[in-house]
Structures are given as C-alpha cells and as structure tokens.
Short mmCIF file of N, CA and C in Angstrom, two decimals:
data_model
loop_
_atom_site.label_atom_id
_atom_site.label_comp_id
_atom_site.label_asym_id
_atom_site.label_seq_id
_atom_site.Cartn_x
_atom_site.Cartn_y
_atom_site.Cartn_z
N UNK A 1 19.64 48.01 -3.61
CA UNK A 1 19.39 46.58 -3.43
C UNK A 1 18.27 46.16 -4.37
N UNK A 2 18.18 44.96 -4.69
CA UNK A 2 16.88 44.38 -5.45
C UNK A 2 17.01 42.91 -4.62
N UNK A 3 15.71 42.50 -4.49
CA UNK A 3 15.16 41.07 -3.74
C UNK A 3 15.12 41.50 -2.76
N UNK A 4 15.03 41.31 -1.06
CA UNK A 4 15.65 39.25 -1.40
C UNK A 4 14.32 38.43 -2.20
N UNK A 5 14.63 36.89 -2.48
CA UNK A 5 13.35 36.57 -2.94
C UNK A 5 12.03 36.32 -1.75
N UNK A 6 12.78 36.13 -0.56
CA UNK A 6 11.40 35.80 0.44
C UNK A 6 10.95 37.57 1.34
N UNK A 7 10.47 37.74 1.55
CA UNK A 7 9.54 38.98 1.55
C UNK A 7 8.58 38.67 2.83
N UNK A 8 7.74 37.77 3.47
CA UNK A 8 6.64 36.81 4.28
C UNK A 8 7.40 36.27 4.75
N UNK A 9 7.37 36.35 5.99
CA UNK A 9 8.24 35.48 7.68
C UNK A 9 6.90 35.53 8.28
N UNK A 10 6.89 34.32 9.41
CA UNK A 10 5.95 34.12 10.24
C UNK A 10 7.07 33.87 11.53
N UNK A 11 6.56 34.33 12.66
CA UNK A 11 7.30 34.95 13.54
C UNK A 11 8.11 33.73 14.03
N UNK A 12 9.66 34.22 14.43
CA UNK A 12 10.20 33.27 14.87
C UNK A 12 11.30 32.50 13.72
N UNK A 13 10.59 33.26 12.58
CA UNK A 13 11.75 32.84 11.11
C UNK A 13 12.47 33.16 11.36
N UNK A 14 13.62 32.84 10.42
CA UNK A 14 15.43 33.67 10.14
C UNK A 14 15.70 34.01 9.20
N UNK A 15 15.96 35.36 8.82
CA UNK A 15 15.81 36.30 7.96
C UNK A 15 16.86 35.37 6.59
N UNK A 16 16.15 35.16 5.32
CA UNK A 16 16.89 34.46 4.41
C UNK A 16 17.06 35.65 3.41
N UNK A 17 18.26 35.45 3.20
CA UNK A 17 18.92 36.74 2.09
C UNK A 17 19.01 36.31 0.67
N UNK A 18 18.36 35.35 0.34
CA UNK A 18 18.58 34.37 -1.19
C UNK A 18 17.96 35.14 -2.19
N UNK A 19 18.81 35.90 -3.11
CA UNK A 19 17.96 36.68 -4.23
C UNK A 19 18.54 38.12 -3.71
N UNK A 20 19.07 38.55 -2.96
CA UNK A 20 19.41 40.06 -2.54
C UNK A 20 20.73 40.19 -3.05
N UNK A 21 20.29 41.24 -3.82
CA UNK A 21 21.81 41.86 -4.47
C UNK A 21 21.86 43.63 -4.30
N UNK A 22 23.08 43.58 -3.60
CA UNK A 22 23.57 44.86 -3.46
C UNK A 22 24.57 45.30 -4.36
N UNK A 23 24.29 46.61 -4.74
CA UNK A 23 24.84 47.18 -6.23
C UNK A 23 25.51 48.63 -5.54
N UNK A 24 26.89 48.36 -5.69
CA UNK A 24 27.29 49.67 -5.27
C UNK A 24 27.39 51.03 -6.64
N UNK A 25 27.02 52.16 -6.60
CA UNK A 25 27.11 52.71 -7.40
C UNK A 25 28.09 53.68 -7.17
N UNK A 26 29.52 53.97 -8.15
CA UNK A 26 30.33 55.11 -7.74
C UNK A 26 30.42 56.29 -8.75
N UNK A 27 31.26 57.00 -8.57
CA UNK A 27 31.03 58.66 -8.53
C UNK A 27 31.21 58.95 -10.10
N UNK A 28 32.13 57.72 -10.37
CA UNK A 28 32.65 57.77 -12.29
C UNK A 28 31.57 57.41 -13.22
N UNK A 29 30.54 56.75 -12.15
CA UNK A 29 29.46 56.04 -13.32
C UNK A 29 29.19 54.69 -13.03
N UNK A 30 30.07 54.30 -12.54
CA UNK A 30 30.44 52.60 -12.63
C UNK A 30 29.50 51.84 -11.56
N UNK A 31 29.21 50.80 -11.78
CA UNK A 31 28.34 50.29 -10.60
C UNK A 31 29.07 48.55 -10.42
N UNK A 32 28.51 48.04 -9.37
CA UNK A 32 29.22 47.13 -9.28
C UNK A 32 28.44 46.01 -7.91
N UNK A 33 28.35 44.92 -8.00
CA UNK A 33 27.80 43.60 -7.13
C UNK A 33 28.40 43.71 -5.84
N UNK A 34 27.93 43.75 -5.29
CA UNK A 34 28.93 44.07 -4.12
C UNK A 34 28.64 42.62 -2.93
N UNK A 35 29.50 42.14 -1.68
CA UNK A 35 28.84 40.98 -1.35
C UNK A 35 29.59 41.38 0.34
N UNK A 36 30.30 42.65 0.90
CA UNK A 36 30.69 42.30 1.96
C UNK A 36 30.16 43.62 2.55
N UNK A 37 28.70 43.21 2.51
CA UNK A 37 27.67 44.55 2.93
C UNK A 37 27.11 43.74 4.67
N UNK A 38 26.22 44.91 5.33
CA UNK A 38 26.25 44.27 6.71
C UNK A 38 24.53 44.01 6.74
N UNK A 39 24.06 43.22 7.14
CA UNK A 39 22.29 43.66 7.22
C UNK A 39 21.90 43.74 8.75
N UNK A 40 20.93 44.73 8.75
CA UNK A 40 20.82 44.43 10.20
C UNK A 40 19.29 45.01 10.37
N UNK A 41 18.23 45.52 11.42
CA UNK A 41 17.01 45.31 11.55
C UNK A 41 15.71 44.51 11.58
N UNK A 42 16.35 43.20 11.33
CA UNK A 42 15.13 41.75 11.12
C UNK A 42 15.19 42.03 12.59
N UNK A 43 14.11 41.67 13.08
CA UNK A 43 13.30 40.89 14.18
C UNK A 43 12.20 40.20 13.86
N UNK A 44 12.31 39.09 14.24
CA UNK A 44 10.89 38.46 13.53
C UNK A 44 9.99 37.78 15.10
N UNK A 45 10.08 38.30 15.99
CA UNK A 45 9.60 38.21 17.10
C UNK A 45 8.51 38.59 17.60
N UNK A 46 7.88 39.92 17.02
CA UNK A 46 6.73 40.25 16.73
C UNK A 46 6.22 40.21 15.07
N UNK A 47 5.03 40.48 15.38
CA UNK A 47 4.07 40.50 13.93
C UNK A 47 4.66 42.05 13.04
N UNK A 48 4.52 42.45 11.87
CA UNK A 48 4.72 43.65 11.59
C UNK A 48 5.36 43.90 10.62
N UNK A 49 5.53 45.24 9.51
CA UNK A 49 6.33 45.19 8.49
C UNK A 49 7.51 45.46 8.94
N UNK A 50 8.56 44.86 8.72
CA UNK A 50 10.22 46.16 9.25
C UNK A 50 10.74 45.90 7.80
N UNK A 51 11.77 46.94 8.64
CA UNK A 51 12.31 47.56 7.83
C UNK A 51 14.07 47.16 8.04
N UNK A 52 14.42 46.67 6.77
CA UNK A 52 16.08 45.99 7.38
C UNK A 52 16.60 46.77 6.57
N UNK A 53 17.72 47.34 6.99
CA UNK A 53 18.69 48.15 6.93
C UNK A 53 20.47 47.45 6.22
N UNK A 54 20.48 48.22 4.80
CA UNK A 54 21.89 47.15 4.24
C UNK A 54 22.54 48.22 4.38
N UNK A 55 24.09 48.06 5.02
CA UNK A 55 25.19 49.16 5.41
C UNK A 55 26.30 48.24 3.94
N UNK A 56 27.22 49.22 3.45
CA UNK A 56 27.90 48.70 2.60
C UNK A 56 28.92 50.47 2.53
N UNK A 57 29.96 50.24 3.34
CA UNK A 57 30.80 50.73 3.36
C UNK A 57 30.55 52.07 4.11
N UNK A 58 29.73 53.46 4.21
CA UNK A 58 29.34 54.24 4.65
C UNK A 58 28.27 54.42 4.05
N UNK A 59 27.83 53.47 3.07
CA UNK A 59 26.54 54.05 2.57
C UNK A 59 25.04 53.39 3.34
N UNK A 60 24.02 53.30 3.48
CA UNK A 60 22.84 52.60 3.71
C UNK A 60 21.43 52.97 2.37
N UNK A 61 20.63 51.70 2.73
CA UNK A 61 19.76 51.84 2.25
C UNK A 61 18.93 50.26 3.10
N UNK A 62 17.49 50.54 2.88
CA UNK A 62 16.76 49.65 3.03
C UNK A 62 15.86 49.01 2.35
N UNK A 63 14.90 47.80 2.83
CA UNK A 63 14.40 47.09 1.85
C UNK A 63 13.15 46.48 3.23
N UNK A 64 11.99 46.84 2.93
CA UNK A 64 10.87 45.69 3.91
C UNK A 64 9.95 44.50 3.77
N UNK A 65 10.09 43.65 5.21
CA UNK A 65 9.85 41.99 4.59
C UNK A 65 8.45 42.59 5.67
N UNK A 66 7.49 41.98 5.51
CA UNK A 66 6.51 41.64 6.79
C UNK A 66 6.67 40.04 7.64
N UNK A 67 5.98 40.26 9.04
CA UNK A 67 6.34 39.57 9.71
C UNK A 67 4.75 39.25 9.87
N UNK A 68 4.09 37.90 9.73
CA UNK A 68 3.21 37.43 10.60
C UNK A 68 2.73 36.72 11.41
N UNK A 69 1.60 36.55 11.93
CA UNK A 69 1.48 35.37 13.42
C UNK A 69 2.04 33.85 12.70
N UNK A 70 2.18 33.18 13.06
CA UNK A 70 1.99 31.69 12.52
C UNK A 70 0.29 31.07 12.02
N UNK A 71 -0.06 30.44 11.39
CA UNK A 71 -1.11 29.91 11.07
C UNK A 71 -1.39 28.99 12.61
N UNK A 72 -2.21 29.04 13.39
CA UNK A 72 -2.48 27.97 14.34
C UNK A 72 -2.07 26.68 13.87
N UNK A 73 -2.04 25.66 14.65
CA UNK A 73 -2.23 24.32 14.45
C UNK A 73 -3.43 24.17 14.42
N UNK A 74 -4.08 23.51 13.60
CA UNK A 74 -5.41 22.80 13.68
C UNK A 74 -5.28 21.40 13.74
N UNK A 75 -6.18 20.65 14.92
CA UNK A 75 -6.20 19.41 15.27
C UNK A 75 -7.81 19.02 15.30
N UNK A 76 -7.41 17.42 15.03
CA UNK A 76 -8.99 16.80 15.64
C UNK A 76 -9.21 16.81 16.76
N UNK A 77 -10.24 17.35 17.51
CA UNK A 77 -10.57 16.99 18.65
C UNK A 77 -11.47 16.00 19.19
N UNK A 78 -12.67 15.71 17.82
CA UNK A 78 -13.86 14.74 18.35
C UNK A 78 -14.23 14.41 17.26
N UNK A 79 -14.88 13.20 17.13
CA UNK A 79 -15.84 13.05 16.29
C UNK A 79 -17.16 12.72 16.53
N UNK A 80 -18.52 13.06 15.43
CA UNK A 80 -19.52 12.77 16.33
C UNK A 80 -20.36 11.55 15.25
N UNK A 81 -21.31 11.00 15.43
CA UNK A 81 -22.03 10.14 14.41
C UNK A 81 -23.28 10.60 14.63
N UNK A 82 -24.16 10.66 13.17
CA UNK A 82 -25.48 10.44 13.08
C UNK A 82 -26.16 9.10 12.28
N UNK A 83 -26.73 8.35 12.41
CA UNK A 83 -26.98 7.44 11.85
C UNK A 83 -26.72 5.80 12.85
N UNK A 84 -26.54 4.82 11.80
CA UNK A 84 -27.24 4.50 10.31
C UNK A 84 -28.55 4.55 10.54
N UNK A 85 -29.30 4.44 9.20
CA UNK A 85 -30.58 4.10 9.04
C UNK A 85 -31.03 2.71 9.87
N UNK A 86 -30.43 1.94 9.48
CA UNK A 86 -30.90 0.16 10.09
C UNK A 86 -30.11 0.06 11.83
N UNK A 87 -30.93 0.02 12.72
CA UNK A 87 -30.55 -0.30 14.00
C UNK A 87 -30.63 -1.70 14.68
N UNK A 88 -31.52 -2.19 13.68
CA UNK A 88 -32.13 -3.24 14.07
C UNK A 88 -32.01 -4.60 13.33
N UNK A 89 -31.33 -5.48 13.83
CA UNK A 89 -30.59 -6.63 12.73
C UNK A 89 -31.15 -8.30 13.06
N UNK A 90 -31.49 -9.16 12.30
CA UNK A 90 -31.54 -10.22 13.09
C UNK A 90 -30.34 -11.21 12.95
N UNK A 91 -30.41 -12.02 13.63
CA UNK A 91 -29.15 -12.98 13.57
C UNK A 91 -28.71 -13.33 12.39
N UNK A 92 -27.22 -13.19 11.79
CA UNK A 92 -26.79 -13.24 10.75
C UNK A 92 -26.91 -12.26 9.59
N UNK A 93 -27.00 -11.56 9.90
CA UNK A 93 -27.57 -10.13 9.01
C UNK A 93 -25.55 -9.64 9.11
N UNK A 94 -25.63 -8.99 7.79
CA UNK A 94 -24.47 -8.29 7.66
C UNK A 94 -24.72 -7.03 8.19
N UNK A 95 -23.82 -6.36 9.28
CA UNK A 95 -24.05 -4.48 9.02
C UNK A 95 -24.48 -3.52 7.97
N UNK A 96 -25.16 -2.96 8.08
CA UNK A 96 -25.67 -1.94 6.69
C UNK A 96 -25.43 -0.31 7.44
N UNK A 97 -24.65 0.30 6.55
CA UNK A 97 -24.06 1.42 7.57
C UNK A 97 -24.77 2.93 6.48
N UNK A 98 -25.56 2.19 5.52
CA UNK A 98 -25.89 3.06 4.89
C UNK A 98 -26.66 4.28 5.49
N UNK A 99 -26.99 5.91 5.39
CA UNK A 99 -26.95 6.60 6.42
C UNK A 99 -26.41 6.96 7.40
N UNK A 100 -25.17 6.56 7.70
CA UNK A 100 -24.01 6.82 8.71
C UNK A 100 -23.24 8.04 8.01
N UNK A 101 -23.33 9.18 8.96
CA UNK A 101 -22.81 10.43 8.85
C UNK A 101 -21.24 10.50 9.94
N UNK A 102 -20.08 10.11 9.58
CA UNK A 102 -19.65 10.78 10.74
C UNK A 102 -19.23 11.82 9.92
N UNK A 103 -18.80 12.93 11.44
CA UNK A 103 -18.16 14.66 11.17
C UNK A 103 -17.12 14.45 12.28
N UNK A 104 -15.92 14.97 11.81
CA UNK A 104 -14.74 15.21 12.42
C UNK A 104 -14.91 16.77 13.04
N UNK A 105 -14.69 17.14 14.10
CA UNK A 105 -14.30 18.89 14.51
C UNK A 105 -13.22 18.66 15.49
N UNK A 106 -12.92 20.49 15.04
CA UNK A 106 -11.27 20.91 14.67
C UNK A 106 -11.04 21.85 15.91
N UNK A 107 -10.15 21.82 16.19
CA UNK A 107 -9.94 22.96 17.23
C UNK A 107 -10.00 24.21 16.81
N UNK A 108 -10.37 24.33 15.59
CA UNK A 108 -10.47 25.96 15.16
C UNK A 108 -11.89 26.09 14.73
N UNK A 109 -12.96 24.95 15.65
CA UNK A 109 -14.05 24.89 15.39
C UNK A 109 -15.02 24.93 14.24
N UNK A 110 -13.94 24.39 13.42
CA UNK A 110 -14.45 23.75 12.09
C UNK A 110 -14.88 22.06 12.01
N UNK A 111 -15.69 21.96 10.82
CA UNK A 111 -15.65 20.41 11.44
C UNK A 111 -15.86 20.14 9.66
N UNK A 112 -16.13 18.78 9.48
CA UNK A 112 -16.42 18.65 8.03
C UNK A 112 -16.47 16.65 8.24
N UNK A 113 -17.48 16.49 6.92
CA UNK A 113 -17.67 14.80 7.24
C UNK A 113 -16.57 14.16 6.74
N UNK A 114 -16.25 13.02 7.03
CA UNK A 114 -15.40 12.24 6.40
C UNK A 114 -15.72 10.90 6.18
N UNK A 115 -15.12 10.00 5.43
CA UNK A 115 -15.14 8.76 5.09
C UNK A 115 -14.38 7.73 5.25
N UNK A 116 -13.28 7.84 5.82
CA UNK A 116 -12.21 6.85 5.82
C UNK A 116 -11.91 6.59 7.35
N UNK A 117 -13.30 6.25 7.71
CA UNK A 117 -13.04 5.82 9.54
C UNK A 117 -13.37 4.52 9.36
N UNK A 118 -12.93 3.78 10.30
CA UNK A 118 -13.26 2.50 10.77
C UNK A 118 -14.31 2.08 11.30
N UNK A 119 -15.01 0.98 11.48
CA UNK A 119 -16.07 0.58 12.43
C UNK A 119 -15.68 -1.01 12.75
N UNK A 120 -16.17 -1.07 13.91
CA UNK A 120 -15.76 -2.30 15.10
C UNK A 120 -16.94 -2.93 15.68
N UNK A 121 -16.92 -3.82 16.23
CA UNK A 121 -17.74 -4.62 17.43
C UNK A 121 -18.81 -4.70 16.92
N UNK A 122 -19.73 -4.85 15.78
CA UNK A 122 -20.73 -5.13 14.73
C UNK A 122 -20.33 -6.83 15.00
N UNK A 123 -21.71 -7.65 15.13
CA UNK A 123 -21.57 -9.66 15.61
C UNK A 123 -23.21 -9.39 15.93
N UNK A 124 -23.61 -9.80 14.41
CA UNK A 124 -24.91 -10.72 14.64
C UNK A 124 -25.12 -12.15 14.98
N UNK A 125 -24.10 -13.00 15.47
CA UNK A 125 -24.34 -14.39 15.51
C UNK A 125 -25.34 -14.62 16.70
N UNK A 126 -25.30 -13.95 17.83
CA UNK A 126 -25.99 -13.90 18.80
C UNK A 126 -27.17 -12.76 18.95
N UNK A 127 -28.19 -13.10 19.58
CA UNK A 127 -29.49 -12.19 19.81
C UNK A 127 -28.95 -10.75 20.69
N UNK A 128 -29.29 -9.44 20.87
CA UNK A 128 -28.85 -8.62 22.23
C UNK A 128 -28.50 -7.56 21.54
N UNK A 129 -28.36 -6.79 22.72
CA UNK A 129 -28.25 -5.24 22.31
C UNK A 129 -26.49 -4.64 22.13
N UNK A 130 -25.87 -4.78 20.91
CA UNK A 130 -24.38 -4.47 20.73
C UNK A 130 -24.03 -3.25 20.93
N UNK A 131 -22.71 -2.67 20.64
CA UNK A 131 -22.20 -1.53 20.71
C UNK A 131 -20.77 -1.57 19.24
N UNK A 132 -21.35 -0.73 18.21
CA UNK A 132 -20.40 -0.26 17.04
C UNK A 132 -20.08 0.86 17.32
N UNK A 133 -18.38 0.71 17.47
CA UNK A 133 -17.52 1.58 17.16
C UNK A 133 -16.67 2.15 16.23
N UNK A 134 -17.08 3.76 15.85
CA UNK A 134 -16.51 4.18 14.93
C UNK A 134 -15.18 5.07 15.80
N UNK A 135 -14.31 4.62 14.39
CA UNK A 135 -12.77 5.25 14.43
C UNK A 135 -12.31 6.54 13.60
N UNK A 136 -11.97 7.50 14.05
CA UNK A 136 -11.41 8.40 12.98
C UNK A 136 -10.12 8.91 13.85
N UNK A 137 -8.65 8.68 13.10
CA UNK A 137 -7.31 9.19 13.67
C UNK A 137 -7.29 9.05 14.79
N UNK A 138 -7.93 7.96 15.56
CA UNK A 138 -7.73 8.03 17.16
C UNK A 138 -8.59 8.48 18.06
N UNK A 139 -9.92 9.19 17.54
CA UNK A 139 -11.03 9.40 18.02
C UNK A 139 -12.07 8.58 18.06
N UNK A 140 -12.73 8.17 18.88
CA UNK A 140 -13.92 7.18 18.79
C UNK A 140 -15.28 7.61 18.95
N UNK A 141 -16.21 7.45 19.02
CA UNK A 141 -17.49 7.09 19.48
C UNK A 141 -18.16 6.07 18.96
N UNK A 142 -19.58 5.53 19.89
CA UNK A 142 -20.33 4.66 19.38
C UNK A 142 -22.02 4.76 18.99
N UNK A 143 -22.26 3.94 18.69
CA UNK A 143 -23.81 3.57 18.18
C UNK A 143 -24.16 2.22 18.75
N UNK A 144 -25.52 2.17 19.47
CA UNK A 144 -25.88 0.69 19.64
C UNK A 144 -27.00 0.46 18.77
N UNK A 145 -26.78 -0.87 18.07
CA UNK A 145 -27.74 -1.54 17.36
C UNK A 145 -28.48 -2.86 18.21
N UNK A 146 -29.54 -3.45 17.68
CA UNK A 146 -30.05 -4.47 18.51
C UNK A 146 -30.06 -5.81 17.79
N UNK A 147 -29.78 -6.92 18.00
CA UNK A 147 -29.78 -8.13 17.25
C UNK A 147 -30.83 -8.86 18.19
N UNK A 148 -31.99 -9.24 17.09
CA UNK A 148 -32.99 -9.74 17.63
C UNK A 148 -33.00 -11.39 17.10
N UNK A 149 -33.68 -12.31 17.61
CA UNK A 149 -33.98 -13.63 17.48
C UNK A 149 -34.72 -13.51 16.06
N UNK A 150 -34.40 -14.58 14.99
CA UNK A 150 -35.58 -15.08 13.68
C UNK A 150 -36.73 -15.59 14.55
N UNK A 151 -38.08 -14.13 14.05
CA UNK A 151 -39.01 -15.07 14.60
C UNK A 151 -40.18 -15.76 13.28
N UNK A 152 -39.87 -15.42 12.60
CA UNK A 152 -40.27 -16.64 11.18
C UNK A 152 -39.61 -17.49 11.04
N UNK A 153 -40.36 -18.40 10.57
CA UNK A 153 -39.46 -19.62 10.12
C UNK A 153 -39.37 -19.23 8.64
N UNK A 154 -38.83 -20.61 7.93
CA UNK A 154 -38.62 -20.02 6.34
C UNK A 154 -39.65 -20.98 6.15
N UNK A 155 -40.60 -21.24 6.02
CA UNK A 155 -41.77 -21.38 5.61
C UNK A 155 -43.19 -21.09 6.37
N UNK A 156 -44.08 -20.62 5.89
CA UNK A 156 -45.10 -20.22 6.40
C UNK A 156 -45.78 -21.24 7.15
N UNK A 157 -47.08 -21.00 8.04
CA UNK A 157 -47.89 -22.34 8.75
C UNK A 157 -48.67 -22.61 7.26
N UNK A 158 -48.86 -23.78 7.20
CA UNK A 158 -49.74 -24.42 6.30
C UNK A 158 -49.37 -24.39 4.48
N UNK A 159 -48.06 -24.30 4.42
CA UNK A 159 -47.45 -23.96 2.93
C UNK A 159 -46.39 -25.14 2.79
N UNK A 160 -46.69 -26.52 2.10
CA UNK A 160 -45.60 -27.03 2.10
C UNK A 160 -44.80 -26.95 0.56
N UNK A 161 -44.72 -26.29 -0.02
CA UNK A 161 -44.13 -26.26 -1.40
C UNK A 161 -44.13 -27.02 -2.20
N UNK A 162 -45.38 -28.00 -2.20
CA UNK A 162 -45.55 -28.92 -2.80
C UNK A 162 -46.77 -28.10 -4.02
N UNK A 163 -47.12 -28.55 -4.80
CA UNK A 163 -48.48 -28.48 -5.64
C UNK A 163 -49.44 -28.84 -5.01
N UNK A 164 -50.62 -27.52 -4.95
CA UNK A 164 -52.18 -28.42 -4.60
C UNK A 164 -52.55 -29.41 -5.03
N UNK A 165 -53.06 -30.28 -4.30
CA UNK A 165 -53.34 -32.05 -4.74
C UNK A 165 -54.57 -31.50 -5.27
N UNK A 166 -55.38 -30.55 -4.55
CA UNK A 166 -56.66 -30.44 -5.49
C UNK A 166 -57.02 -30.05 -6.74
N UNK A 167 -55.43 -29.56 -7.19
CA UNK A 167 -55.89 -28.65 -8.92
C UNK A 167 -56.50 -29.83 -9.30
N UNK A 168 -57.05 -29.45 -10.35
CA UNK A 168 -58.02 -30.13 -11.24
C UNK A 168 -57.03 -29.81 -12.56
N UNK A 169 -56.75 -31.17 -13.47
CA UNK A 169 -56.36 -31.21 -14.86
C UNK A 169 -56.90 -30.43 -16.13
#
C-alpha cells in the first residue's frame, strides 16, 4: 500500500481512504492497482495509533493512522473591565473611555484584551450617578461614572471682557 493521504483522526472520525493505493504484486514480476481489497481495523473511538489492516485476496498488509482527543471547545465565559481613567463628567461632557481595559476569559482559562465591544447607558444631560455598560459577544458588565452639576459659570466674578477703563494711553 502507499497513502492514504489523511494519517490524524480525532476521535469519532471516519476512516477516509483518499490517496490509498493497493499494488498487488505477482509471482511473474508483474504488479498491478488493485481496487477490490477489504480494509478493516479503524476504530476511532478511542485515542491511539492503530493499525488498519488491507486484505486483497489472501494476502494482508498494513498501514497506521493515529487517533486523537478532539481539541476542546473554547468559549467566552466573562468579561471583566478595568478602567476608564475619567469617572467623573459634568453635564454635557462626551464619554472619554480612554484607559478602558476590557479582557475576555475562556473556558480553557485563557483570557486576552479585546477591542470591538460595545458600550451603553453613558447621558450626561442630567446631574447623578450613571451606570456604562460594556458588551462583548453577549457578555456584559458595568462601570459607574458620576455626572456632576457646572459649578463655574463661564465667566469669572469680577471679569467682564471688556478693556480696563483705567489703561492709560
């Protein structure tokens, strides 16, 4: 035999024969493709190398694939936030998310940051203590920021933007 081309099953495969050629060789010299050979020994039910067995008329020979676990699934399970820098906003202030860390973790207890989450419920029009929600694939958590009252005015006491009447020419 030579091939097959797949060699690596993860358990639960079905043995693919694509690339396996059986070559009968006879007694004159002559050799020949042969295609109404039997295979038999795959199990791919456990982990392990086997050993499959090609019958082709009274003759045998074999050829071994390995078998391994499946790769787990890895999923999100949570996400967490650190940040932002700015907690503290006054009325009409845009969000500034600069310093916002989120990290995604994995059920294979990996985790790693990402960037392409959402954020929600950020409304400075009113004074009070909010709640921003970040999104990643269906996971949430939040951050509260505080929106406080303007307590300056836009001009100072005693500054009318006029020119001192007292300069001197």
């Amino acid at each position: 035999v030579s091939g097959p081309t797949k060699t690596q099953y993860e358990i639960g495969d079905e043995l693919d024969l694509t690339g396996l050629v059986v070559t009968a060789h006879y007694s004159d010299g002559s050799e020949a493709a042969v295609e109404d050979y039997e295979v038999s020994g795959f199990d791919s039910s456990t982990a392990g190398e086997k050993t499959i067995t090609v019958t082709y008329q009274d003759k045998t020979t074999t050829f071994t694939v390995n078998v391994k676990e499946a790769a787990p699934v890895v999923t999100l399970e949570s996400i967490t936030v650190s940040g932002p820098n700015k907690t503290e906003y006054e009325i009409g202030e845009e969000l500034d998310l600069t310093g916002l860390v989120v990290i995604a973790h994995y059920s294979d207890g990996s985790y790693q940051e990402v960037t392409d989450y959402e954020v929600s419920g950020f409304d400075s029009a009113a004074a009070g203590e909010k709640t921003v929600t970040v999104t990643y694939q269906g996971e949430t958590v939040s951050f509260k920021i505080t929106v406080k009252e303007d307590t300056a005015s836009s001009e100072q006491p005693g500054e009318s933007g006029k020119p001192d009447d007292n300069q001197s020419s």
